[in-house]
CSV table of C-alpha atoms in Angstrom, one decimal:
chain,number,residue,atom,x,y,z
A,1,MET,CA,142.9,184.2,58.4
A,2,ILE,CA,139.9,182.4,59.9
A,3,ILE,CA,137.1,180.8,57.8
A,4,TYR,CA,133.6,181.2,59.0
A,5,GLU,CA,131.6,178.5,57.1
A,6,VAL,CA,127.9,178.6,56.8
A,7,THR,CA,126.0,175.6,55.3
A,8,LEU,CA,122.4,176.1,54.2
A,9,GLU,CA,119.9,173.4,53.3
A,10,VAL,CA,117.2,175.0,51.3
A,11,GLN,CA,113.8,173.6,50.2
A,12,ASN,CA,113.8,173.5,46.4
A,13,GLY,CA,110.4,175.2,46.3
A,14,ILE,CA,111.9,178.5,47.4
A,15,LEU,CA,115.1,178.5,45.3
A,16,GLU,CA,113.8,181.1,42.8
A,17,THR,CA,113.6,183.7,45.5
A,18,TYR,CA,116.3,182.3,47.8
A,19,ARG,CA,119.2,182.4,45.4
A,20,PRO,CA,119.0,186.1,44.6
A,21,TRP,CA,118.5,186.8,48.3
A,22,LEU,CA,121.6,184.7,49.2
A,23,ARG,CA,123.7,186.6,46.6
A,24,HIS,CA,122.6,189.9,48.2
A,25,HIS,CA,123.2,188.6,51.7
A,26,ILE,CA,126.7,187.4,50.9
A,27,ALA,CA,127.5,190.9,49.4
A,28,GLU,CA,126.2,192.5,52.5
A,29,MET,CA,128.3,190.3,54.7
A,30,VAL,CA,131.6,191.0,52.9
A,31,GLN,CA,130.8,194.8,53.2
A,32,LEU,CA,131.0,194.4,57.0
A,33,PRO,CA,134.4,195.3,58.4
A,34,TYR,CA,135.1,191.8,59.8
A,35,PHE,CA,135.5,190.0,56.5
A,36,ASP,CA,137.9,190.2,53.5
A,37,GLY,CA,135.7,188.1,51.1
A,38,ALA,CA,133.7,185.0,50.6
A,39,GLU,CA,133.3,182.0,48.3
A,40,ALA,CA,129.9,180.3,47.8
A,41,PHE,CA,129.4,176.7,46.7
A,42,VAL,CA,126.5,174.5,45.7
A,43,VAL,CA,127.0,171.1,47.3
A,44,GLU,CA,126.5,168.3,44.8
A,45,SER,CA,123.7,166.0,46.0
A,46,SER,CA,121.0,163.7,44.7
A,47,SER,CA,118.3,165.2,46.9
A,48,ILE,CA,115.2,166.2,45.0
A,49,GLN,CA,113.7,168.1,47.9
A,50,THR,CA,116.6,170.4,49.0
A,51,THR,CA,119.7,172.2,47.7
A,52,THR,CA,122.7,172.7,49.9
A,53,PHE,CA,124.9,175.8,49.8
A,54,THR,CA,128.2,176.3,51.6
A,55,ILE,CA,129.5,179.8,52.0
A,56,GLN,CA,133.1,180.4,53.4
A,57,TYR,CA,133.6,183.9,54.7
A,58,GLN,CA,137.2,184.9,55.2
A,59,ALA,CA,137.4,186.7,58.6
A,60,LYS,CA,140.3,189.0,59.2
A,61,SER,CA,141.0,187.4,62.6
A,62,ARG,CA,139.3,185.5,65.3
A,63,ALA,CA,138.9,188.7,67.3
A,64,GLU,CA,137.1,190.3,64.2
A,65,LEU,CA,134.9,187.2,63.9
A,66,ASP,CA,134.0,187.4,67.6
A,67,GLU,CA,133.1,191.1,67.1
A,68,TYR,CA,130.8,190.1,64.2
A,69,PHE,CA,129.1,187.6,66.5
A,70,GLU,CA,128.6,190.3,69.2
A,71,LYS,CA,127.5,193.1,67.0
A,72,ASP,CA,125.9,191.9,63.7
A,73,ALA,CA,125.3,188.2,63.6
A,74,ALA,CA,121.9,188.1,65.1
A,75,ARG,CA,120.6,190.8,62.7
A,76,MET,CA,122.1,189.1,59.7
A,77,ARG,CA,120.7,185.7,60.7
A,78,GLN,CA,117.2,187.2,61.4
A,79,ASP,CA,116.9,188.6,57.9
A,80,GLY,CA,116.8,185.1,56.4
A,81,LEU,CA,114.5,183.8,59.0
A,82,ASN,CA,112.1,186.7,58.5
A,83,LYS,CA,112.0,186.1,54.7
A,84,PHE,CA,112.0,182.3,54.6
A,85,GLY,CA,111.0,181.0,58.0
A,86,ASP,CA,111.5,177.2,58.4
A,87,LYS,CA,112.0,176.6,54.6
A,88,PHE,CA,115.8,176.3,55.2
A,89,SER,CA,118.2,175.2,57.9
A,90,SER,CA,121.7,176.3,58.7
A,91,SER,CA,124.8,175.1,60.4
A,92,ARG,CA,128.0,176.9,61.1
A,93,ARG,CA,131.6,176.1,61.8
A,94,ILE,CA,134.9,178.0,62.3
A,95,LEU,CA,138.0,176.8,60.5
A,96,SER,CA,141.4,177.9,61.8
A,97,PRO,CA,144.8,177.5,60.2
A,98,LEU,CA,146.8,174.4,61.1
A,99,GLY,CA,149.8,176.5,62.1
């Protein structure tokens, strides 16, 4: 299994609309054929301006994750940008088993 981790830093002023959107977005992601599931976390912080979320998607394989990047990633990312613009930022990383 490969973990595709997305970290989102969200301005607190949009949380009321961002949280429901994020829950829906995660549900859409795990319905795609590349993923077996996901876990979402709120990162504990003392920031009064932003809230940070980390979502770990379980990809079936690196090949499946690469297929997601090729076919669906741009569309899925654009949805958040269309709705929230510059009121959040994101970073991504891929975690592979130590093996």
